[in-house]
mmCIF file of C-alpha atoms in Angstrom:
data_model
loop_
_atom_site.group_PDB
_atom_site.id
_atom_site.type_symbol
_atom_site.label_atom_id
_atom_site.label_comp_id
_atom_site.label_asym_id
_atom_site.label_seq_id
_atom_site.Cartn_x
_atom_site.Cartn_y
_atom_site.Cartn_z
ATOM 1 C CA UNK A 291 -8.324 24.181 -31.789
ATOM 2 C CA UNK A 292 -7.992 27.704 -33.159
ATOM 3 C CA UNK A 293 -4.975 29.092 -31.746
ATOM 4 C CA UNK A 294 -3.647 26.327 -30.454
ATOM 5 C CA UNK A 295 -0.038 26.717 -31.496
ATOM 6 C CA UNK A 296 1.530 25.107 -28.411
ATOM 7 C CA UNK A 297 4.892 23.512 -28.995
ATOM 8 C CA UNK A 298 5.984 20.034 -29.971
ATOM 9 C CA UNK A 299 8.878 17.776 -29.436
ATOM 10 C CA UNK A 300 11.075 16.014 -31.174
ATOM 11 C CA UNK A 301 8.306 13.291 -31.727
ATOM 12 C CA UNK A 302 5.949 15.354 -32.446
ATOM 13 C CA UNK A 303 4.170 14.925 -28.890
ATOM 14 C CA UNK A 304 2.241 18.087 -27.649
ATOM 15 C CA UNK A 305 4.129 20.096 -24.724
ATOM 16 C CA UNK A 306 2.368 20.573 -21.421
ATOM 17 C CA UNK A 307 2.720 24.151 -19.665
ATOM 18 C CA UNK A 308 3.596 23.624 -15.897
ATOM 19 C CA UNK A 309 -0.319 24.597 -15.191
ATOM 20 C CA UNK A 310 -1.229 21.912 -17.532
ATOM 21 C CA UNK A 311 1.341 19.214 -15.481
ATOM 22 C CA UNK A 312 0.127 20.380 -12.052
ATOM 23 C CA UNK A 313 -3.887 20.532 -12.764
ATOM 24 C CA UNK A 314 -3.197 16.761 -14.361
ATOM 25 C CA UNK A 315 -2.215 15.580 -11.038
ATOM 26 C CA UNK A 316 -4.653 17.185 -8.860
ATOM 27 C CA UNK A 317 -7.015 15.381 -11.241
ATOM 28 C CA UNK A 318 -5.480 11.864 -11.407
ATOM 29 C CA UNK A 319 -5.451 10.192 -7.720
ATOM 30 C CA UNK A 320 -3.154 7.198 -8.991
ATOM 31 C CA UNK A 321 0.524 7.833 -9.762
ATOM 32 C CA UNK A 322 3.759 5.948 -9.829
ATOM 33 C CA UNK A 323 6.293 6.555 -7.695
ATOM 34 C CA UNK A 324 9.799 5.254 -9.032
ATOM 35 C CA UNK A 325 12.887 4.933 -6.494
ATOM 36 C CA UNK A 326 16.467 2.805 -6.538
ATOM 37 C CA UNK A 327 17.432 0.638 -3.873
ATOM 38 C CA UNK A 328 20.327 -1.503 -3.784
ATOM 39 C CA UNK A 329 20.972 -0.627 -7.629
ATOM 40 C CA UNK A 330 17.070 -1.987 -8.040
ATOM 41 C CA UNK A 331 14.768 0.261 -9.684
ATOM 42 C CA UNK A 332 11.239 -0.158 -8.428
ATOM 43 C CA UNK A 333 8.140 1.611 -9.491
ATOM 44 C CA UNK A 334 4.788 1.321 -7.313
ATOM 45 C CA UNK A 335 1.655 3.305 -7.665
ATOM 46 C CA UNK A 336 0.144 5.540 -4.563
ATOM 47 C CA UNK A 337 -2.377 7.277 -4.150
ATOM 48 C CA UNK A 338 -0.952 10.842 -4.096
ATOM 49 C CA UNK A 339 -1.870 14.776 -3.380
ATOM 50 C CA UNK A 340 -0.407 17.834 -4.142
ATOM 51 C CA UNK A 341 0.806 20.130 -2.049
ATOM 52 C CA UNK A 342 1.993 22.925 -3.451
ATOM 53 C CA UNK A 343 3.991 21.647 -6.424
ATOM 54 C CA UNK A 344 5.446 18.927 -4.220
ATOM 55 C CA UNK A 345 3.815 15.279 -4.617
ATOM 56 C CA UNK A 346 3.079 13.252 -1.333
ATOM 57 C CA UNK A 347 1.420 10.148 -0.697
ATOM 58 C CA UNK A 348 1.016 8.089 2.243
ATOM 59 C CA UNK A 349 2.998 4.789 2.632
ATOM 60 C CA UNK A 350 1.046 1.717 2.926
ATOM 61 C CA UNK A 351 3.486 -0.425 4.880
ATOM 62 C CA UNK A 352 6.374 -0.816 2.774
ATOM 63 C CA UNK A 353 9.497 -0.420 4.421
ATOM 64 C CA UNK A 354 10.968 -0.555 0.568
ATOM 65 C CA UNK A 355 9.738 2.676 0.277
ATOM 66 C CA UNK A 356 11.159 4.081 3.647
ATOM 67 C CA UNK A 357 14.850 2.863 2.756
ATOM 68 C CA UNK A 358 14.697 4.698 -0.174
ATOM 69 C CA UNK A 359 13.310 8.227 0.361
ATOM 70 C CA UNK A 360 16.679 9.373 1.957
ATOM 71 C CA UNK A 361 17.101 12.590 0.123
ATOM 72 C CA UNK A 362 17.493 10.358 -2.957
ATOM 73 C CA UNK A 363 16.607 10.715 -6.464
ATOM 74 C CA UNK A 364 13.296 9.645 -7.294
ATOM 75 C CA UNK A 365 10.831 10.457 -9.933
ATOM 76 C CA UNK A 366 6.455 10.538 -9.866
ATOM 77 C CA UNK A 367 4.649 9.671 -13.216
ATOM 78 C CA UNK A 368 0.975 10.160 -13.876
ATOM 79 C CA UNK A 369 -0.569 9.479 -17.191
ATOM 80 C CA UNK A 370 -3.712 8.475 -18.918
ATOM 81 C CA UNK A 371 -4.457 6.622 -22.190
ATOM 82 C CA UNK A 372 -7.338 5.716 -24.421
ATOM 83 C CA UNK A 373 -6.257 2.685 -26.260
ATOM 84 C CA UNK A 374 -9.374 3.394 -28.812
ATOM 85 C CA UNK A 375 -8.640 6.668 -29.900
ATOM 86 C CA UNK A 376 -5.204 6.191 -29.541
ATOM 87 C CA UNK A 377 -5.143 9.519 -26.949
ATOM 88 C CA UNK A 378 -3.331 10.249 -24.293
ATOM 89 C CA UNK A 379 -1.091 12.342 -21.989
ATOM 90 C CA UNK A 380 1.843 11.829 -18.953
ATOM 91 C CA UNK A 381 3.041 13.845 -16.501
ATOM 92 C CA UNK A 382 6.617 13.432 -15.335
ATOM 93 C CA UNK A 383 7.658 14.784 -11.974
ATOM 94 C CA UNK A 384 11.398 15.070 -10.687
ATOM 95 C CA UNK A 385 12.898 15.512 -7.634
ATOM 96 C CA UNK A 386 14.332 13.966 -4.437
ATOM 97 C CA UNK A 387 12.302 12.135 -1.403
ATOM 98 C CA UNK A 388 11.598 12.426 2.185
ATOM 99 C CA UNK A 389 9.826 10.821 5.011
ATOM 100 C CA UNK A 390 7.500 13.452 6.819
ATOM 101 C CA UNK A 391 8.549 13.807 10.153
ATOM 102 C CA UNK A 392 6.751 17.117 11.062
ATOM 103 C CA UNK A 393 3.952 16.573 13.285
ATOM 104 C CA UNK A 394 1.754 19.738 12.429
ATOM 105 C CA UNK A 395 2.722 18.930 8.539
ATOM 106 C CA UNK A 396 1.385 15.102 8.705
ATOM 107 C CA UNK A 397 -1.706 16.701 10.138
ATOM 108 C CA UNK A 398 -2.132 19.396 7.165
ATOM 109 C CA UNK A 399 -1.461 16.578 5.010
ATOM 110 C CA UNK A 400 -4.190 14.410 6.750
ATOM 111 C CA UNK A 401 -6.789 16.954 6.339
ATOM 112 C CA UNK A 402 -6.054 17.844 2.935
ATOM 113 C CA UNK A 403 -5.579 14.308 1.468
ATOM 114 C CA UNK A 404 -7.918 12.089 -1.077
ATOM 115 C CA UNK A 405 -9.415 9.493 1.237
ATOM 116 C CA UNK A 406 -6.843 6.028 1.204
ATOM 117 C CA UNK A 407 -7.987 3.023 -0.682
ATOM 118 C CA UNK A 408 -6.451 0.942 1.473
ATOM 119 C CA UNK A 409 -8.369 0.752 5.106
ATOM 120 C CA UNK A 410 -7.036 2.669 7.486
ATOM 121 C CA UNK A 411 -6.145 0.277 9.742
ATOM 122 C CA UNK A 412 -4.209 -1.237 7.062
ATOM 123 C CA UNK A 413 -2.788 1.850 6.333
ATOM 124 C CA UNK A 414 0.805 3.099 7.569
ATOM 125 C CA UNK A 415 1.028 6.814 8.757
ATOM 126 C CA UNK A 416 3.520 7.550 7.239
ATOM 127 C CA UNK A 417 3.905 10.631 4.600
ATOM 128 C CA UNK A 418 6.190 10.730 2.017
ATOM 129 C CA UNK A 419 7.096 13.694 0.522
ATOM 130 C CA UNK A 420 8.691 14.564 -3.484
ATOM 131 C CA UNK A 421 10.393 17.731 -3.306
ATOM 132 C CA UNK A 422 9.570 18.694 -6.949
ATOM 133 C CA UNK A 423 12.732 19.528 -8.896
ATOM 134 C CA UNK A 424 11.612 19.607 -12.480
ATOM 135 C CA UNK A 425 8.094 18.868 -13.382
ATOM 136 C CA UNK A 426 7.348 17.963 -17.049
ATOM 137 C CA UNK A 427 3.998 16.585 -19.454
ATOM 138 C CA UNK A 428 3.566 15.441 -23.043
ATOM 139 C CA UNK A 429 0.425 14.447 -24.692
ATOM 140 C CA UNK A 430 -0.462 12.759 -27.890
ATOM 141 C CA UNK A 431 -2.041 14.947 -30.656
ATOM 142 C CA UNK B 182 -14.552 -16.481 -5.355
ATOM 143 C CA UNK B 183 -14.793 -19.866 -3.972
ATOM 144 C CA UNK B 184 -11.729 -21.310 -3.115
ATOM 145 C CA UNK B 185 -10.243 -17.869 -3.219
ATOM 146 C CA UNK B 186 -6.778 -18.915 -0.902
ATOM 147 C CA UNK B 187 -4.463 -16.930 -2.767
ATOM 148 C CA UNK B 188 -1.775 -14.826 -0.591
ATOM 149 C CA UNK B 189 -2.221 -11.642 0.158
ATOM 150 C CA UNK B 190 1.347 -9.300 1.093
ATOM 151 C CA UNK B 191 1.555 -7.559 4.764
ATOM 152 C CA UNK B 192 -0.382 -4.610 3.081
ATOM 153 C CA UNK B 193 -3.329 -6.784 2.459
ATOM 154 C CA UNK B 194 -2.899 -6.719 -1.250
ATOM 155 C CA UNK B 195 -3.354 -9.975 -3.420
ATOM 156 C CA UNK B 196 -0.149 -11.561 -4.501
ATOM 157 C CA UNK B 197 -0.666 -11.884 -8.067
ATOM 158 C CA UNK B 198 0.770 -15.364 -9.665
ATOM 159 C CA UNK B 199 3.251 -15.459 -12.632
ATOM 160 C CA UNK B 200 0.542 -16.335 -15.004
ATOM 161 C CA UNK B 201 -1.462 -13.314 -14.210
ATOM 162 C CA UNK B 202 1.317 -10.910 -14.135
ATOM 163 C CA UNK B 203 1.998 -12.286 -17.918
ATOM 164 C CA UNK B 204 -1.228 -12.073 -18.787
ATOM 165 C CA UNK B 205 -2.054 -8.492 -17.612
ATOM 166 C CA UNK B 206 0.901 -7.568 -19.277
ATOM 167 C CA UNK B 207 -0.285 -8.570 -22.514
ATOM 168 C CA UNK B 208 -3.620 -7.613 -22.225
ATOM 169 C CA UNK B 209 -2.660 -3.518 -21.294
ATOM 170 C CA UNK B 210 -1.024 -1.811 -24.325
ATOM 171 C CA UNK B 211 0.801 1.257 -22.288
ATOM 172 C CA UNK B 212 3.246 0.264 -19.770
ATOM 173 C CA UNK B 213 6.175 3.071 -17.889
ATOM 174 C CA UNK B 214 9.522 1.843 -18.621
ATOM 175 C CA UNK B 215 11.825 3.412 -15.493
ATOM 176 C CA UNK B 216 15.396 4.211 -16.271
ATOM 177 C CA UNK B 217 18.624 6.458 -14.838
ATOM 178 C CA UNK B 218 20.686 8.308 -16.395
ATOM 179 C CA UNK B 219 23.370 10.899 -15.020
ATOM 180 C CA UNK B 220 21.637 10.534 -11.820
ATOM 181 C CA UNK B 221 18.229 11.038 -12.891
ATOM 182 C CA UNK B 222 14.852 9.042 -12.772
ATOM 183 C CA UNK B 223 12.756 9.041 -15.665
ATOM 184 C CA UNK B 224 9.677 7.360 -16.101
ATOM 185 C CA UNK B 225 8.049 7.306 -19.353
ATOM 186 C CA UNK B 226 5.134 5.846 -20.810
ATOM 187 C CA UNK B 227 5.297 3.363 -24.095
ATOM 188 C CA UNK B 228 3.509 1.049 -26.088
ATOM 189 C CA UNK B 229 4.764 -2.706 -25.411
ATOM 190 C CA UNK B 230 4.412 -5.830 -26.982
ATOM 191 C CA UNK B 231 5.379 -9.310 -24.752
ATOM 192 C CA UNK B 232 8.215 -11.266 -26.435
ATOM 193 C CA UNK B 233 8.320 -14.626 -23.954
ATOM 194 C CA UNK B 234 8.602 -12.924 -20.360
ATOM 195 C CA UNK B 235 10.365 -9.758 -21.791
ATOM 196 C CA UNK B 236 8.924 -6.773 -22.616
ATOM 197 C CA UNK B 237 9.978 -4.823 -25.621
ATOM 198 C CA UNK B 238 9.214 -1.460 -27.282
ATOM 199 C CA UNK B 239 9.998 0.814 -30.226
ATOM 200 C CA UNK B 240 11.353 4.273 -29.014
ATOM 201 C CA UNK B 241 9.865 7.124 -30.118
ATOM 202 C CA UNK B 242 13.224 9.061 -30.932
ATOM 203 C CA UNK B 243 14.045 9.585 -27.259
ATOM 204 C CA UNK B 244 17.810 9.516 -27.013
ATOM 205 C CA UNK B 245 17.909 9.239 -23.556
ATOM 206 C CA UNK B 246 16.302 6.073 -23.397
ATOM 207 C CA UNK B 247 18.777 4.597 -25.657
ATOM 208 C CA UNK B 248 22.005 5.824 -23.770
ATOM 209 C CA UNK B 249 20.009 4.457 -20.668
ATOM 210 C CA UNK B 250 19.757 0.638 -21.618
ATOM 211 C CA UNK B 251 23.093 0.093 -22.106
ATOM 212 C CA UNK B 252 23.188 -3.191 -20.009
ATOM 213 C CA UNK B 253 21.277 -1.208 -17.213
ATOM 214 C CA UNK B 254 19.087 -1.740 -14.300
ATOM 215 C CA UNK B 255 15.818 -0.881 -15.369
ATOM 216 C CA UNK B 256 12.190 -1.404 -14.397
ATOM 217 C CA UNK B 257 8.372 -1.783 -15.939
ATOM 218 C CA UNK B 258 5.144 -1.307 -14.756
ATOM 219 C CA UNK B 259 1.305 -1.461 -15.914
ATOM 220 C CA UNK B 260 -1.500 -1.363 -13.800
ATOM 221 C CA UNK B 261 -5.048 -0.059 -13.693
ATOM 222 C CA UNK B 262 -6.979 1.770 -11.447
ATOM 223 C CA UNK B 263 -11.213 2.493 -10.823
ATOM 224 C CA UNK B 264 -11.198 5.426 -8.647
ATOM 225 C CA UNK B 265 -15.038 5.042 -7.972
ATOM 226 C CA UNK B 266 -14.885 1.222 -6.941
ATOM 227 C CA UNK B 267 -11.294 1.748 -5.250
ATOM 228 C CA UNK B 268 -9.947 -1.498 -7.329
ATOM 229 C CA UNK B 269 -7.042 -1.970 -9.291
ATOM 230 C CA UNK B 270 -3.848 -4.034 -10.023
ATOM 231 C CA UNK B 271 0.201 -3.706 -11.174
ATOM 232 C CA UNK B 272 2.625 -5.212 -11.840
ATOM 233 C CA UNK B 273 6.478 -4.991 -11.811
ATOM 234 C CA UNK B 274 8.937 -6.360 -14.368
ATOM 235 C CA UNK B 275 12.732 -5.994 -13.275
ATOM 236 C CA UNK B 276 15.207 -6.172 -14.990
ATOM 237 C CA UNK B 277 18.112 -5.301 -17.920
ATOM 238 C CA UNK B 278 17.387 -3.285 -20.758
ATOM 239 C CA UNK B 279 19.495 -3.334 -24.147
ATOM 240 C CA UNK B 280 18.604 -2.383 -28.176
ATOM 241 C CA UNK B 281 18.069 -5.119 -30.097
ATOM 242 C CA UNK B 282 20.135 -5.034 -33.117
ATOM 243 C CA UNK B 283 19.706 -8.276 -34.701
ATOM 244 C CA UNK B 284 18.010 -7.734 -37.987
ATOM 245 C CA UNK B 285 15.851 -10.720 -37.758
ATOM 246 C CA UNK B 286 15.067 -10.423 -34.063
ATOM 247 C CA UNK B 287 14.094 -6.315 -35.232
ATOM 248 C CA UNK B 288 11.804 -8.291 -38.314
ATOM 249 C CA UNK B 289 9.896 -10.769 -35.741
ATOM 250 C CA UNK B 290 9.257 -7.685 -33.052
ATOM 251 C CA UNK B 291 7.571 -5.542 -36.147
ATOM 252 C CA UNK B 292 5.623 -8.934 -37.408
ATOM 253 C CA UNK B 293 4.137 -9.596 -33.601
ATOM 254 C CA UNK B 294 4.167 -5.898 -32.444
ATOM 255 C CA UNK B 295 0.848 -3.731 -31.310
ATOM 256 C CA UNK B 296 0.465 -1.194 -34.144
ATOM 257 C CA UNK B 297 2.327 1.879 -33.154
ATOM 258 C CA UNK B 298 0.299 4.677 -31.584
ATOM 259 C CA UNK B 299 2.621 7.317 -33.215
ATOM 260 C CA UNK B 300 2.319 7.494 -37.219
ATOM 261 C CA UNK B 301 5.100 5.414 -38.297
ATOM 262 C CA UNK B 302 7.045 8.264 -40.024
ATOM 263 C CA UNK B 303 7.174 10.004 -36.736
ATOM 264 C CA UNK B 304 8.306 6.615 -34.706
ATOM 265 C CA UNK B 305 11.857 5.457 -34.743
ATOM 266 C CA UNK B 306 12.663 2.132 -35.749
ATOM 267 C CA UNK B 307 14.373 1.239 -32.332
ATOM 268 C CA UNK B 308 13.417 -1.619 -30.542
ATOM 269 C CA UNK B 309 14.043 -1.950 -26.763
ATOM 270 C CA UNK B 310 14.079 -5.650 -25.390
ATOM 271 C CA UNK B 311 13.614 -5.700 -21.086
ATOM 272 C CA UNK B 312 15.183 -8.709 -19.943
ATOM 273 C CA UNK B 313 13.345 -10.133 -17.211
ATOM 274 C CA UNK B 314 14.509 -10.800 -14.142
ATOM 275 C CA UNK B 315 11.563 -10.426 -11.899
ATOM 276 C CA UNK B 316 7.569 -9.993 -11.989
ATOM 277 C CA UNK B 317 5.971 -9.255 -9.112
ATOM 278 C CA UNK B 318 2.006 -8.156 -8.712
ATOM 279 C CA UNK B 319 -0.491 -7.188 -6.770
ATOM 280 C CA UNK B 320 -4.384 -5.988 -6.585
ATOM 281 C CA UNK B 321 -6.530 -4.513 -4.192
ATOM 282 C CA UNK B 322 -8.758 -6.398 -2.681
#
């Protein structure tokens, strides 16, 4: 690409600009969300939104999830890959997690979120929020 | 499917056997590997290779995944997702992560390994062995 001078790591993967990270997961609905509990690290994929730079998702019923999202640590990875071409990018977001306990903000969230995969009446109510701390994205060149 | 009995978890999602956790495993070539280090989550995407029930990778230079597997919990996850059909699968492997440093053990990993999707003068020669200790899975159904 002409131009295209963008920086590289020390791997030689391509850096992605914070626009680059954010518009990667409006566009992706699955990511994985990765939490500790009980010195277990667990990583489960949601279907997630964006709201603002923060990542929320819904919780599907599992109370794993809820025990963990204390204020702790947690991270939210998005990536794709095309194993022909040998292509691919990931988005790496940082921060810590919380359940949503504001009524008007579940509502917001309800109105602006994808549609669940899982049925609703499967589906828990429950919002959980990643308040982004560092938000970071490499893709192969 | 006919004769389809196979347990589904309090979400609704089919519990995916050991067989088919192995299987998808091998059959994906890009799986996150989860680690912590100073306090921090990091999820990062790599190209693994199935060595009995562990999973094992060559790092790509990243230092902090090699003062994270010191011995540490760490965690492993592939799945795939259709957005349009709402369908998809993961699955979870648990466990301790170390560098292998056995010359032979390094000699069989590069003889069974997935080619590398970064040119090999670019990739380190570090391998990363998982140590299982649990796979768990699950699809949409």
């Amino acid at each position: 690409m002409a131009g295209d001078i963008r920086p590289t790591d020390h791997t030689g993967l391509r850096v992605l600009d914070l626009d680059e990270c954010l518009a990667r997961l409006v566009e992706v609905p699955v990511g994985r969300f990765a939490f500790q509990l009980d010195g277990e690290l667990t990583v489960l994929p949601v279907v997630h939104t964006l709201d603002g730079i923060d990542v929320c998702f819904r919780t599907t019923g599992d109370s794993k999830i809820q025990a963990a999202v204390d204020h702790d640590r947690v991270a939210f990875e998005v990536d794709q890959f095309d194993a022909r071409t040998r292509t691919g990018w990931s988005v790496l977001v940082q921060g810590t997690a919380t359940v949503v306990d504001d009524d008007e903000d579940v509502r917001r969230l309800d109105r602006v979120a994808r549609v669940p995969w899982v049925p609703p009446h499967e589906a828990a109510s429950t919002w959980v929020r990643v308040r982004t701390q560092s938000i970071t994205g490499r893709a192969l060149v």
